[in-house]
mmCIF file of C-alpha atoms and ligand atoms in Angstrom:
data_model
loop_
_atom_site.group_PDB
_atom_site.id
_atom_site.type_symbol
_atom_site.label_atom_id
_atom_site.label_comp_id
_atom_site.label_asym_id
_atom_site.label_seq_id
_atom_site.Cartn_x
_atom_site.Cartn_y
_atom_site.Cartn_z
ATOM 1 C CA UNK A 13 12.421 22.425 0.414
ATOM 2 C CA UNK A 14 11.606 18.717 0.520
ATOM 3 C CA UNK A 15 10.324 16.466 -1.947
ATOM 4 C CA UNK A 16 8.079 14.163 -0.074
ATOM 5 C CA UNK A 17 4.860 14.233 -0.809
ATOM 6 C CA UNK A 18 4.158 13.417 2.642
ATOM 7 C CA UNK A 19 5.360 16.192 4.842
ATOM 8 C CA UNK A 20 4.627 19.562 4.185
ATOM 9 C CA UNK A 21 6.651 22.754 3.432
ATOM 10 C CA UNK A 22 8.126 22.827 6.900
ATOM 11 C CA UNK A 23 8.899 19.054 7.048
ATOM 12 C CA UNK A 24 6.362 18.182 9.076
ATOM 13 C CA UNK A 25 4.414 14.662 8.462
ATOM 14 C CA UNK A 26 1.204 16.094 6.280
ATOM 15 C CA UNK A 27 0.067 12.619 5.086
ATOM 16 C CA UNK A 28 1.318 8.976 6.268
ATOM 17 C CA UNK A 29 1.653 6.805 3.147
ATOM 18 C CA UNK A 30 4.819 5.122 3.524
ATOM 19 C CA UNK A 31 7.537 4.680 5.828
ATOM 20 C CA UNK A 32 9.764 4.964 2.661
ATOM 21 C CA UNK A 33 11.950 8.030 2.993
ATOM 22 C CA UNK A 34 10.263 9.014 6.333
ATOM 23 C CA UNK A 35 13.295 10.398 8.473
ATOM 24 C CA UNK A 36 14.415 8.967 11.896
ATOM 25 C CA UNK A 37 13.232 12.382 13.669
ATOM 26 C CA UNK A 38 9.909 11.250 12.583
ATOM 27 C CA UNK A 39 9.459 7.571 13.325
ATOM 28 C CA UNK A 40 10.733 7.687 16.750
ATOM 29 C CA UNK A 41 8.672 10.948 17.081
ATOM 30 C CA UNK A 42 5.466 8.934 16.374
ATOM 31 C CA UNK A 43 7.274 5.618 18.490
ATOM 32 C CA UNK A 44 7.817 8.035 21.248
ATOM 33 C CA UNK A 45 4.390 9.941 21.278
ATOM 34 C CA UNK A 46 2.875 6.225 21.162
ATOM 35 C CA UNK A 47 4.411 5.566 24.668
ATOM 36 C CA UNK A 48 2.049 8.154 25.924
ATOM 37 C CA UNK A 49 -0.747 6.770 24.747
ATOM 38 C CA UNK A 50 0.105 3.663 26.455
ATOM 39 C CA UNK A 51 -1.316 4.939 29.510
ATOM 40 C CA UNK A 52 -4.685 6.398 27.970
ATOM 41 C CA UNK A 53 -5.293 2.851 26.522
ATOM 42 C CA UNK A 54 -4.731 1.081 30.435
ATOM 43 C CA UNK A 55 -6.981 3.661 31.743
ATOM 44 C CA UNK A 56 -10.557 2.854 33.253
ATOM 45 C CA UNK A 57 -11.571 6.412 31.123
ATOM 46 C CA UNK A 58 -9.500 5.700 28.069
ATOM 47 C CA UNK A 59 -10.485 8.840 26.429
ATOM 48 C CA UNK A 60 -8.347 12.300 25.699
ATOM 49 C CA UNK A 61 -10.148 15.269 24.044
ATOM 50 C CA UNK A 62 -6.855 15.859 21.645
ATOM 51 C CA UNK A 63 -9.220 15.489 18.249
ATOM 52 C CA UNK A 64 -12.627 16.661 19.601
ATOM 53 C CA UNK A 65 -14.470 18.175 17.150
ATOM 54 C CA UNK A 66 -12.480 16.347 13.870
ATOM 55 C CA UNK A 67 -14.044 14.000 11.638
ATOM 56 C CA UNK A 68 -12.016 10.837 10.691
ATOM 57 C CA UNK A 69 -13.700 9.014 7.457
ATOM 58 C CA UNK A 70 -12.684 5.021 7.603
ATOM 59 C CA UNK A 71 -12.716 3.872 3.583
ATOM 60 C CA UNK A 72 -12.140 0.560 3.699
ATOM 61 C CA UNK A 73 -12.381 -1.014 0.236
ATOM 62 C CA UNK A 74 -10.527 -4.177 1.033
ATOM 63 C CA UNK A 75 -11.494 -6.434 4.664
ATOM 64 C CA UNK A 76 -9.392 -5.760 7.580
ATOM 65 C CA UNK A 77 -10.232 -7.129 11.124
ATOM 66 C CA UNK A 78 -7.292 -5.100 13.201
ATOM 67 C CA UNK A 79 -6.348 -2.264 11.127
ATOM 68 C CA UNK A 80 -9.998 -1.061 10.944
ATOM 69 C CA UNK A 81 -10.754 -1.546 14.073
ATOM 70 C CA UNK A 82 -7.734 -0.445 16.477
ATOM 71 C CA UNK A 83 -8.077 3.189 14.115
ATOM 72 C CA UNK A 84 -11.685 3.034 14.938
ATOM 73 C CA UNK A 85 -10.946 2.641 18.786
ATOM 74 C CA UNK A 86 -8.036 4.769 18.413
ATOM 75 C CA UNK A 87 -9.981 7.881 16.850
ATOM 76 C CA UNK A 88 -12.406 7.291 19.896
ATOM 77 C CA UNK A 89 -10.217 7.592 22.403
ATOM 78 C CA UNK A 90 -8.994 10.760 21.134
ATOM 79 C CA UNK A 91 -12.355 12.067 21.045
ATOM 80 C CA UNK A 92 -12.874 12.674 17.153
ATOM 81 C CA UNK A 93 -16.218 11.718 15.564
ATOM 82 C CA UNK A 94 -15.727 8.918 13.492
ATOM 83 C CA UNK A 95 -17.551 7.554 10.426
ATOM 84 C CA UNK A 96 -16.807 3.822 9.031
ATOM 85 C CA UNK A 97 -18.170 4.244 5.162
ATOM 86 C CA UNK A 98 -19.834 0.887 4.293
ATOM 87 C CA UNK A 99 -18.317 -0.049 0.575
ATOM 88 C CA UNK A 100 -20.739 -2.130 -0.238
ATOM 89 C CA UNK A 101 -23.530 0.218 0.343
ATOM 90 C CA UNK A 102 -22.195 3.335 -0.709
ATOM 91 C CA UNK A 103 -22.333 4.799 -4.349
ATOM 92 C CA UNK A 104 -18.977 3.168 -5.209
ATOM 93 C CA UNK A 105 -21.497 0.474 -5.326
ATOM 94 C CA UNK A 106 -23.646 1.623 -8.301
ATOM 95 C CA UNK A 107 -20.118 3.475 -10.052
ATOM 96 C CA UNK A 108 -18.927 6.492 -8.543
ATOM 97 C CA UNK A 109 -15.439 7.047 -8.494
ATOM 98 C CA UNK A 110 -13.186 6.711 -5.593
ATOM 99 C CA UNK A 111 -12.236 10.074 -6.287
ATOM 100 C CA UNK A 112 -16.088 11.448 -6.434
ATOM 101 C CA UNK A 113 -16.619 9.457 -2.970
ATOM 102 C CA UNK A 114 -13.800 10.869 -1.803
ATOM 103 C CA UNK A 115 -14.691 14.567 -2.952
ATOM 104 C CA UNK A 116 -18.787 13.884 -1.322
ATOM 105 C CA UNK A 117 -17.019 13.014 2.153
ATOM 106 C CA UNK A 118 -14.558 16.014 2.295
ATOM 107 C CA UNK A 119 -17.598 18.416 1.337
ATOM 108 C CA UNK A 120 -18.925 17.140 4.492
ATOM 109 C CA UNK A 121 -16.433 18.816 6.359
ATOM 110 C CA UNK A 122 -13.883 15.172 6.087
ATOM 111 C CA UNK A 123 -10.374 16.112 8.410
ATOM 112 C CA UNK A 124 -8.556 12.564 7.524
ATOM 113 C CA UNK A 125 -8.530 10.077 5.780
ATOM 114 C CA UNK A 126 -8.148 6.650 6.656
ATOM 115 C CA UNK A 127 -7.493 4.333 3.331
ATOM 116 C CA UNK A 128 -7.084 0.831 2.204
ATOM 117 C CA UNK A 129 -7.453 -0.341 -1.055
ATOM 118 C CA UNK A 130 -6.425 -3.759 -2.859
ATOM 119 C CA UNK A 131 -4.500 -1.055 -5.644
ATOM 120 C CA UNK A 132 -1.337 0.509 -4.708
ATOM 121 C CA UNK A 133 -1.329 4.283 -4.677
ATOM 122 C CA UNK A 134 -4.322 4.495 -4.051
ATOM 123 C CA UNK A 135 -3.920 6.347 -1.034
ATOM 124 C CA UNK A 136 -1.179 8.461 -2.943
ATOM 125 C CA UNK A 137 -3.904 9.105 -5.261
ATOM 126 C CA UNK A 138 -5.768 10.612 -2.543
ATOM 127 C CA UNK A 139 -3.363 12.756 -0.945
ATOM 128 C CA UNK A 140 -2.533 14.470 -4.162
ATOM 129 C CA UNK A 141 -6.028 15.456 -4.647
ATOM 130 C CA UNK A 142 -7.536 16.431 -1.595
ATOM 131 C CA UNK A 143 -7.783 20.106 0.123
ATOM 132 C CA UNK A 144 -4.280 20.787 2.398
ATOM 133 C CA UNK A 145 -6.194 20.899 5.150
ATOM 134 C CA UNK A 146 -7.012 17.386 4.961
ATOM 135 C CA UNK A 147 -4.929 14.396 5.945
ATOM 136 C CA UNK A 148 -4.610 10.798 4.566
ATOM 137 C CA UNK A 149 -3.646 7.979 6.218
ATOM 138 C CA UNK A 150 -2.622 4.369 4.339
ATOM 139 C CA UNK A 151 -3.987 1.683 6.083
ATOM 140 C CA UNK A 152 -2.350 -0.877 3.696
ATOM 141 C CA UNK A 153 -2.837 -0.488 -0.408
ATOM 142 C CA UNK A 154 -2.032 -3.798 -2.230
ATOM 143 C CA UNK A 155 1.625 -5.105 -2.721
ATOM 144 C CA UNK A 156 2.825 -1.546 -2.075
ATOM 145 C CA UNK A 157 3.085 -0.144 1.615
ATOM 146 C CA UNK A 158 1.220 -0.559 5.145
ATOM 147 C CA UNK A 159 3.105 2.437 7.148
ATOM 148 C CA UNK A 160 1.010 1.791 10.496
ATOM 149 C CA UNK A 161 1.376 -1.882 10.726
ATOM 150 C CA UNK A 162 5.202 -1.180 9.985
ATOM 151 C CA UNK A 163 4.862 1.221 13.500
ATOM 152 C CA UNK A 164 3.088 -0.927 15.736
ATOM 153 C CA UNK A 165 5.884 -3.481 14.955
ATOM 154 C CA UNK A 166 8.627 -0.970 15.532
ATOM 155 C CA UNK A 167 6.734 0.298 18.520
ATOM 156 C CA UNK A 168 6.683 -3.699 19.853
ATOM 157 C CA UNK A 169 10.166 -4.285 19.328
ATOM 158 C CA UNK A 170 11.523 -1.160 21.089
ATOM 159 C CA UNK A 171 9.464 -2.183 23.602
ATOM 160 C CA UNK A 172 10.754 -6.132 24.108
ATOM 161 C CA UNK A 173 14.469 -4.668 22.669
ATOM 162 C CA UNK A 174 15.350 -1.355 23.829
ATOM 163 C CA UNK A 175 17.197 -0.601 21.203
ATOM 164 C CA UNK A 176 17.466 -1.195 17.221
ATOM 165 C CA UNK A 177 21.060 -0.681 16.568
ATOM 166 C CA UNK A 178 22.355 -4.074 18.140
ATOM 167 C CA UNK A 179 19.497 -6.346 16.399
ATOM 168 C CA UNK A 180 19.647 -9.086 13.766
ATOM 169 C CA UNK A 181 15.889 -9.089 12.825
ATOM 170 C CA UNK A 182 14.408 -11.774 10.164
ATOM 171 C CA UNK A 183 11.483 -11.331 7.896
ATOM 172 C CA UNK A 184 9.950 -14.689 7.150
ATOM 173 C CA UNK A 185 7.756 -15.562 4.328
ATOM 174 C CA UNK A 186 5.561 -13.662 1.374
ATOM 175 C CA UNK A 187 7.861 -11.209 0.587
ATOM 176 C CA UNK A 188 6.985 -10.810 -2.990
ATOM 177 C CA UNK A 189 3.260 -9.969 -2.081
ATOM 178 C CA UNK A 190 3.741 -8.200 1.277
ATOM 179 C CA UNK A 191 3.108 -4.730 1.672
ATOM 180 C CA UNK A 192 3.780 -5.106 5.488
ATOM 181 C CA UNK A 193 7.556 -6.753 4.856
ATOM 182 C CA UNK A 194 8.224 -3.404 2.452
ATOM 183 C CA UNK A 195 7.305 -0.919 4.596
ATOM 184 C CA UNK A 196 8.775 -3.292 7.509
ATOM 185 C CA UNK A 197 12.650 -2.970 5.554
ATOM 186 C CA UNK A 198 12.275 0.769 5.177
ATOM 187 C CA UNK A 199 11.397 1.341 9.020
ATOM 188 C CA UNK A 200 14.206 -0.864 9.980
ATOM 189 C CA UNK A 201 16.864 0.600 8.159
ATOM 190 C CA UNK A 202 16.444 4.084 9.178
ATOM 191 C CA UNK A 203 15.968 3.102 12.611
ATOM 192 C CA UNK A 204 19.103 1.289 12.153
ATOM 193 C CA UNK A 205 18.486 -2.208 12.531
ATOM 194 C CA UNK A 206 22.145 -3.476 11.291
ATOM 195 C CA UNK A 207 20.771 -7.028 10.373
ATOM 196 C CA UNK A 208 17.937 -7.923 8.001
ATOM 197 C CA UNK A 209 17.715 -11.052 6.764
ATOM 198 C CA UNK A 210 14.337 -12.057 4.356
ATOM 199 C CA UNK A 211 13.973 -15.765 4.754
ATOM 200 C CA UNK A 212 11.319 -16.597 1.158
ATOM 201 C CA UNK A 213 10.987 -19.614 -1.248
ATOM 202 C CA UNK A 214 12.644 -18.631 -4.275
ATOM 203 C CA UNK A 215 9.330 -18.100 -6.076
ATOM 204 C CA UNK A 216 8.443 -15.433 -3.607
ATOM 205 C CA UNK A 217 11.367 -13.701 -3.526
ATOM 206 C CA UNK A 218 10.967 -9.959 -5.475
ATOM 207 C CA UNK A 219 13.610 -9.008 -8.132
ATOM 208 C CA UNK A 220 16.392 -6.773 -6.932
ATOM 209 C CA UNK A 221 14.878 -6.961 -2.850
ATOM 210 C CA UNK A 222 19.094 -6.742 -2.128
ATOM 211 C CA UNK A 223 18.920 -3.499 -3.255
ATOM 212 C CA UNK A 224 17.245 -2.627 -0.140
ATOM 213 C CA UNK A 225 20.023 -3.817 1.962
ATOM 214 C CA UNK A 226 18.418 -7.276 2.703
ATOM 215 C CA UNK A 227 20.363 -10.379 3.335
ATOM 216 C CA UNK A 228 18.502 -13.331 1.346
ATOM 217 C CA UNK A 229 18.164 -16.439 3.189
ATOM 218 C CA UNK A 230 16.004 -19.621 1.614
ATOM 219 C CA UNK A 231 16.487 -22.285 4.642
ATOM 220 C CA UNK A 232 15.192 -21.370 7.611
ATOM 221 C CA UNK A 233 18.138 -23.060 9.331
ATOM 222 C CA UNK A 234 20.301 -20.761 8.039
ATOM 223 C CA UNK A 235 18.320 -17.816 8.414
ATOM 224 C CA UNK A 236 16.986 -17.556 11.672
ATOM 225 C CA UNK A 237 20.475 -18.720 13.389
ATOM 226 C CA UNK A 238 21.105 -15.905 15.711
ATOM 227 C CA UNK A 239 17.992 -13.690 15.070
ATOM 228 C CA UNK A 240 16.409 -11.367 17.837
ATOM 229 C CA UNK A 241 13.291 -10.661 16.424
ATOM 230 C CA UNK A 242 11.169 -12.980 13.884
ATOM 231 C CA UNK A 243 8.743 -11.086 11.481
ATOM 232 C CA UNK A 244 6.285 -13.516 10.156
ATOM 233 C CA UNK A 245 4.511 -12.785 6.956
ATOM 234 C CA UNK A 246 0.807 -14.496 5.335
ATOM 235 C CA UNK A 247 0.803 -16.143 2.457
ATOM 236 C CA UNK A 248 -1.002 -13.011 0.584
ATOM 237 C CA UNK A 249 -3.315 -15.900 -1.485
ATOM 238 C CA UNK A 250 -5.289 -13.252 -3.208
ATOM 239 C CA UNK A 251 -2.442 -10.906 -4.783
ATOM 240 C CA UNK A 252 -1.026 -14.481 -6.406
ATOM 241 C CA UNK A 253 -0.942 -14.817 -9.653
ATOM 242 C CA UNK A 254 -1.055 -18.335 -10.259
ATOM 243 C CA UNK A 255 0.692 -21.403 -8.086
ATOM 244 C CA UNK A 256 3.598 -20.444 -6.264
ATOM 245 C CA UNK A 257 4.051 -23.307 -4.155
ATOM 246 C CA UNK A 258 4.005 -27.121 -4.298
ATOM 247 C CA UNK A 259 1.207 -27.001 -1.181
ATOM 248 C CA UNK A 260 0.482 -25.767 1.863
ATOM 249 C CA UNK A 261 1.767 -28.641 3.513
ATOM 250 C CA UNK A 262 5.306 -28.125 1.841
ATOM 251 C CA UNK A 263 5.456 -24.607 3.089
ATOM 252 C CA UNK A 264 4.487 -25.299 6.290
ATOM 253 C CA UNK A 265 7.387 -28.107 6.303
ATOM 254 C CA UNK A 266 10.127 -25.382 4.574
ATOM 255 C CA UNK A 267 9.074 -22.206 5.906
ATOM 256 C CA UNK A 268 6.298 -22.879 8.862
ATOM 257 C CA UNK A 269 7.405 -22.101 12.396
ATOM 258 C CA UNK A 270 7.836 -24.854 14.483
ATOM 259 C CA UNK A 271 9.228 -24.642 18.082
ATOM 260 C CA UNK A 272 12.619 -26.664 16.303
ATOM 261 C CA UNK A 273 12.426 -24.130 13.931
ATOM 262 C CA UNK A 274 12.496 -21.105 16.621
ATOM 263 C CA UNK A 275 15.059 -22.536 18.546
ATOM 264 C CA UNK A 276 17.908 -21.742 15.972
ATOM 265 C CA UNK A 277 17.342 -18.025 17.379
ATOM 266 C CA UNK A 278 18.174 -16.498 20.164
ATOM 267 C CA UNK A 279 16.874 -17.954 23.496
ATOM 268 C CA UNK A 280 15.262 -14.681 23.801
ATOM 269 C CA UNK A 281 13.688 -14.350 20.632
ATOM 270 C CA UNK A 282 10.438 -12.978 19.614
ATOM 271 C CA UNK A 283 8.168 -13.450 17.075
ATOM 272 C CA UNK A 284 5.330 -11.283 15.610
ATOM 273 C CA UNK A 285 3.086 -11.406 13.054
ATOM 274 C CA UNK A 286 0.763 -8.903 11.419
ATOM 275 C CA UNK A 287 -1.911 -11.213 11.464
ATOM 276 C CA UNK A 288 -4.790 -12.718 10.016
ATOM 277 C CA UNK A 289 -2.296 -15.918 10.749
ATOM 278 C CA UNK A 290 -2.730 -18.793 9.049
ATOM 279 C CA UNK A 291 -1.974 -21.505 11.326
ATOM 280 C CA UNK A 292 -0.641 -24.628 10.412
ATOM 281 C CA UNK A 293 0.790 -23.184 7.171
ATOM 282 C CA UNK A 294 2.893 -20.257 8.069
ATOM 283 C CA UNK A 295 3.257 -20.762 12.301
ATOM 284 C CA UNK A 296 2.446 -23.414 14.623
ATOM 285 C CA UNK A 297 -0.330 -22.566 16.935
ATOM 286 C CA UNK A 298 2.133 -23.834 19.634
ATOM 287 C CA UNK A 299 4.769 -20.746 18.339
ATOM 288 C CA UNK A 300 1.552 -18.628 17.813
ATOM 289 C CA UNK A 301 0.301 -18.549 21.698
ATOM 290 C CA UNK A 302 3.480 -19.702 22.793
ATOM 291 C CA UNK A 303 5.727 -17.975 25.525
ATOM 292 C CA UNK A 304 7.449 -15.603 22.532
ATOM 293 C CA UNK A 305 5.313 -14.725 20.604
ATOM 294 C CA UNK A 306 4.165 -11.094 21.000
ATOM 295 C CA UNK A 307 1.493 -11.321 18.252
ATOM 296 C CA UNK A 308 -1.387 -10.259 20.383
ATOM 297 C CA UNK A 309 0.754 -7.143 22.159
ATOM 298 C CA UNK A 310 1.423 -6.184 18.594
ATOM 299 C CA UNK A 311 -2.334 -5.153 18.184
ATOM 300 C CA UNK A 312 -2.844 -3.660 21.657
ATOM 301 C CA UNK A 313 -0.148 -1.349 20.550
ATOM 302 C CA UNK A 314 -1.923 -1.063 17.489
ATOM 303 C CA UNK A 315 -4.199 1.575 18.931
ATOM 304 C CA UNK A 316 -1.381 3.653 20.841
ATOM 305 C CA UNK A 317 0.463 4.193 17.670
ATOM 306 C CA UNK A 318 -2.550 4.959 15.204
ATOM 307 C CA UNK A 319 -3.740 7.721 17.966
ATOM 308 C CA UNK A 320 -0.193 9.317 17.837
ATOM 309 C CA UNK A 321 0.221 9.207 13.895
ATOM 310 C CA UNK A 322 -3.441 10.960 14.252
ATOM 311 C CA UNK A 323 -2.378 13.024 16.613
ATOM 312 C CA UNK A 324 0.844 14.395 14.469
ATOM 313 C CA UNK A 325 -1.227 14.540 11.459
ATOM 314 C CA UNK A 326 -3.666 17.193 13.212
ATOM 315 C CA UNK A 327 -0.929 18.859 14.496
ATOM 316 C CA UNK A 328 -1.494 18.566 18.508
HETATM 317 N N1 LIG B 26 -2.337 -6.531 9.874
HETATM 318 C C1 LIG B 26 -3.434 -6.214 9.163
HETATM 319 O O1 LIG B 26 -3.415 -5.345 8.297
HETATM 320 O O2 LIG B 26 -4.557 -6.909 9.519
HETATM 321 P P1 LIG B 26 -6.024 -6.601 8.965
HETATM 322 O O3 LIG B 26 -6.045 -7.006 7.518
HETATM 323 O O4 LIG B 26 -6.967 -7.393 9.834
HETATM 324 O O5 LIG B 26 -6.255 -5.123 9.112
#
């Protein structure tokens, strides 16, 4: 008997909230059934009939430009009907619950749910209350986790890497607001990343991150000496509370990433980022399109991975 609320009796994944306590067995099950769906997504017909005949419910109550999207495209290719419920227009609109919206859409016949809210647990929330036939996906709820973008990222590195368990990787930026750098650690560690360092300005450091196993760095000279992989991070502007920072300028001097900056790492670096990027503040454009970055592979592979976590959630 397990305790996770996210796989079911038998251990299997029944809801993807967080890549906290998610086993190794699972990850690289989802990493490895991505790789297959590498090939649907170069295909001229880029479509498998895996979920024909399931309906996938998009509830989107914060913006998203990739996430949204890439499990849009990604429920298409696999064939499922999918419905993208407008916020604005719905009932949430003139008060209805999330909960109530949530109960109207699975009375329609609803086989997943994919969630993003600005309030963490929300898609916790969610998964405790709907029907067990029903799946829930987190597609990023507030400071708290964002379990696909965390797989796309493990996805790119084993793809540029090989292999986790010789890797000194560095998260740079937000980490006090980041949802993405959370569920980031967590997906490192059990894959067994040896190395992470968090690279923050002391004001956006979290209390007690150590206890996660990070190394704390707050000069990027010292941080990113060595490093294989860079994980940039936004400045998450709208979960602030208050002024964290002198100015954007200042950040952008301390903690934006120049090509002198990169250069401390490995010659064979590479750096990601979850995106929407802020350029000039948190990467160069000349690091952002430049020769390692792997930004824009990172949401190609996007789509791969969100058709195999649908894939294991419907139990194909
Ligand atoms: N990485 C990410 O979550 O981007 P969006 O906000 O565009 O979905």
């Amino acid at each position: 008997m397990n305790n996770n609320p996210q796989l079911n009796k038998s251990g299997e994944l029944q809801h993807l909230l967080t890549t906290e306590g998610l086993p190794a067995s699972i990850l690289l099950k989802i990493l490895d059934t991505a790789e297959s769906f590498v090939g649907v997504t170069e295909r001229d017909i880029k479509k498998v009939p895996l979920l024909r005949g399931k309906s996938i419910f998009n509830l989107f109550f914060e913006p998203s430009t990739r996430t949204r999207t890439t499990f849009e495209i990604a429920a298409k290719r696999l064939s499922a009907d999918v419905v993208n419920l407008n916020i604005a227009a719905s009932s949430q609109a003139k008060g209805e619950s999330m909960l109530d919206t949530v109960n109207n859409l699975s009375a329609m016949h609803a086989d997943m749910f994919v969630v993003r809210h600005s309030q963490s647990g929300a898609a916790h929330l969610i998964a405790r209350h709907v029907r067990p036939e029903i799946h829930v996906i987190n597609a990023g709820d507030g400071r708290h986790a964002h379990p696909t973008q965390a797989l796309l990222d493990m996805f790119t590195i084993r793809r540029y890497k090989y292999d986790f368990h010789n890797l000194r990787v560095a998260i740079v930026g937000d980490i006090m607001h980041s949802r993405v750098a959370r569920s980031q650690i967590h997906a490192l560690t059990t894959l067994g990343v040896p190395e992470i360092r968090v690279i923050t300005p002391k004001t956006l450091l979290p209390a007690k991150v150590e206890r996660l196993g990070v190394h704390v760095y707050h000069d990027m000279k010292q941080g990113l000496k060595d490093v294989d992989v860079l994980l940039m991070l936004r400045l998450q502007n709208e979960r602030m509370l208050g002024a964290r920072l002198p100015s954007p300028e200042e950040y952008f001097k301390n903690y934006g990433l120049t090509q002198e900056k990169l250069d401390l790492a490995k010659h064979d670096a590479i750096v990601m980022h979850p995106g929407p990027m802020n350029r000039g503040i948190e990467i160069d454009s000349a690091v952002a399109d430049g020769k390692q970055s792997v930004i824009l592979p990172q949401v190609t592979f996007g789509i791969a991975v969100r058709m195999a976590v649908m894939t294991i959630l419907a139990g194909n």
